[in-house]
């Protein structure tokens, strides 16, 4: 997977060991300069020379099933082939920031997705559900009792929303 931001170029792919993710940071200015020298249509542009940093994330003990970078490449979400836990990491340090539970029984995770400002993470699976989690550091709202709680479309939520897809 590749981050979408033009200010920061980040690539995440399965590592050479089970459950590991290789996160590679590229210098956008160096990539642009290299592409200009070789020509923008040249498929052999040596991006290896544009690497800024590489991080290995020990994400899971089992094989990886899904991964997703957020918009600016600062966060990485991963799921193993067990499909019960989804973990969120800082891409710079490789440190785990949060772990959320999809369920207790095994599932095939089809997709992970961050919203554009990384306050929510969604996952779909073969169980016919969509789970949405508020991430640590998410925007907070205030209820009538002045207790802080997460807000989605004006409605207070706690930690997770689950939707069932009817086929």
Coordinates of C-alpha atoms in Angstrom, one line a residue:
X1 CA 0.0 0.0 0.0
X2 CA 1.1 3.6 -0.7
X3 CA 0.2 6.8 1.2
X4 CA -1.8 9.3 -0.8
X5 CA -0.2 12.5 0.4
X6 CA 2.2 14.3 -2.0
X7 CA 4.2 15.7 0.9
X8 CA 5.2 12.3 2.2
X9 CA 5.8 9.2 0.1
X10 CA 5.4 6.0 2.2
X11 CA 5.2 2.4 0.9
X12 CA 4.1 -0.5 3.2
X13 CA 4.4 -4.2 2.0
X14 CA 4.6 -7.6 3.7
X15 CA 8.1 -8.2 5.1
X16 CA 10.3 -11.2 4.5
X17 CA 9.2 -12.8 7.9
X18 CA 5.7 -13.9 8.8
X19 CA 3.6 -11.1 10.4
X20 CA 6.2 -8.4 9.6
X21 CA 5.6 -5.2 7.5
X22 CA 8.3 -3.3 5.7
X23 CA 7.6 0.4 5.7
X24 CA 9.8 2.5 3.3
X25 CA 9.9 6.3 3.3
X26 CA 10.9 8.1 0.2
X27 CA 12.1 11.7 -0.2
X28 CA 9.5 13.3 -2.5
X29 CA 11.9 15.9 -3.8
X30 CA 14.5 13.3 -4.6
X31 CA 11.9 11.1 -6.3
X32 CA 10.8 14.1 -8.4
X33 CA 14.4 15.1 -9.3
X34 CA 15.2 11.5 -10.3
X35 CA 12.1 11.2 -12.4
X36 CA 12.9 14.5 -14.2
X37 CA 16.5 13.3 -14.9
X38 CA 15.4 9.9 -16.3
X39 CA 12.1 11.1 -17.8
X40 CA 8.7 10.7 -16.2
X41 CA 7.8 7.7 -18.4
X42 CA 10.9 5.7 -17.6
X43 CA 9.8 2.5 -15.6
X44 CA 13.4 2.0 -14.5
X45 CA 13.6 5.1 -12.3
X46 CA 15.8 3.9 -9.4
X47 CA 13.6 4.6 -6.4
X48 CA 16.0 2.7 -4.2
X49 CA 18.3 5.7 -4.4
X50 CA 15.5 7.9 -3.1
X51 CA 14.9 6.0 0.2
X52 CA 14.9 8.2 3.2
X53 CA 14.2 5.6 5.9
X54 CA 13.0 2.0 6.4
X55 CA 11.1 0.6 9.3
X56 CA 10.2 -3.0 10.0
X57 CA 7.0 -3.4 12.0
X58 CA 6.5 -6.7 13.9
X59 CA 2.7 -6.6 13.5
X60 CA 1.4 -10.1 14.2
X61 CA 2.6 -13.6 15.0
X62 CA 0.4 -15.0 12.2
X63 CA 0.4 -14.2 8.5
X64 CA -0.8 -10.8 7.4
X65 CA -4.2 -10.6 5.8
X66 CA -4.7 -6.9 5.3
X67 CA -2.9 -3.6 5.8
X68 CA -3.6 0.0 5.2
X69 CA -1.7 3.3 5.5
X70 CA -3.5 6.5 6.5
X71 CA -3.5 9.5 4.1
X72 CA -0.2 11.0 5.1
X73 CA 1.6 7.7 5.8
X74 CA 2.0 8.3 9.6
X75 CA -0.2 5.4 10.7
X76 CA -0.4 1.7 9.6
X77 CA -3.4 -0.6 10.4
X78 CA -2.8 -4.4 10.1
X79 CA -4.9 -7.5 10.5
X80 CA -3.6 -11.1 10.6
X81 CA -5.2 -14.1 8.9
X82 CA -7.0 -14.8 12.2
X83 CA -9.0 -11.6 11.7
X84 CA -9.8 -11.0 15.4
X85 CA -7.4 -8.2 16.2
X86 CA -6.5 -5.1 14.2
X87 CA -3.5 -3.1 15.3
X88 CA -2.5 0.5 14.5
X89 CA 1.2 1.5 14.4
X90 CA 3.2 4.7 14.1
X91 CA 5.1 4.2 10.8
X92 CA 8.2 6.2 11.9
X93 CA 9.0 4.2 15.0
X94 CA 7.1 1.0 14.4
X95 CA 5.5 1.4 17.8
X96 CA 2.0 0.0 18.4
X97 CA -0.4 2.8 19.2
X98 CA -3.7 0.9 19.6
X99 CA -5.3 -2.5 19.3
X100 CA -9.0 -3.1 18.5
X101 CA -11.0 -6.3 18.5
X102 CA -13.2 -7.2 15.5
X103 CA -14.6 -10.3 17.2
X104 CA -13.8 -13.5 19.0
X105 CA -14.1 -15.9 16.1
X106 CA -11.9 -16.1 13.0
X107 CA -12.7 -13.9 10.0
X108 CA -11.3 -13.0 6.7
X109 CA -10.6 -9.3 6.7
X110 CA -11.4 -7.9 3.3
X111 CA -10.5 -4.2 3.7
X112 CA -9.2 -1.7 6.2
X113 CA -9.7 2.1 5.7
X114 CA -8.8 5.2 7.7
X115 CA -10.9 8.4 7.3
X116 CA -8.9 11.3 5.9
X117 CA -7.9 12.8 9.3
X118 CA -7.2 9.3 10.9
X119 CA -9.8 9.6 13.6
X120 CA -11.7 6.5 12.5
X121 CA -10.8 3.1 11.2
X122 CA -13.2 0.8 9.4
X123 CA -12.9 -3.0 8.6
X124 CA -15.0 -5.3 6.5
X125 CA -14.9 -9.1 6.8
X126 CA -16.5 -12.3 5.5
X127 CA -18.9 -12.1 8.5
X128 CA -21.0 -9.6 6.6
X129 CA -20.2 -6.8 9.0
X130 CA -18.5 -3.4 8.9
X131 CA -16.8 -2.3 12.1
X132 CA -15.8 1.3 12.7
X133 CA -13.5 2.3 15.6
X134 CA -12.7 5.7 17.0
X135 CA -8.9 5.9 17.1
X136 CA -6.9 7.1 20.0
X137 CA -6.5 10.9 19.8
X138 CA -9.8 11.2 17.8
X139 CA -11.8 14.4 17.9
X140 CA -13.9 14.6 20.9
X141 CA -17.4 16.0 21.4
X142 CA -19.2 17.0 24.6
X143 CA -22.5 15.6 25.8
X144 CA -25.1 17.3 27.9
X145 CA -23.4 16.1 31.1
X146 CA -20.1 17.6 29.9
X147 CA -18.6 14.1 29.7
X148 CA -16.4 13.8 26.7
X149 CA -17.3 11.2 24.1
X150 CA -16.6 10.5 20.5
X151 CA -19.0 11.8 17.9
X152 CA -19.9 10.4 14.5
X153 CA -22.3 12.5 12.4
X154 CA -23.5 14.2 15.5
X155 CA -24.4 11.0 17.3
X156 CA -22.3 10.0 20.4
X157 CA -20.6 6.6 20.2
X158 CA -18.3 4.8 22.6
X159 CA -15.6 2.6 21.1
X160 CA -17.0 0.8 18.1
X161 CA -19.9 0.7 15.7
X162 CA -20.9 -2.4 13.9
X163 CA -23.1 -2.7 10.8
X164 CA -24.5 -5.8 9.3
X165 CA -24.7 -6.0 5.5
X166 CA -27.8 -7.7 4.3
X167 CA -27.3 -9.6 1.0

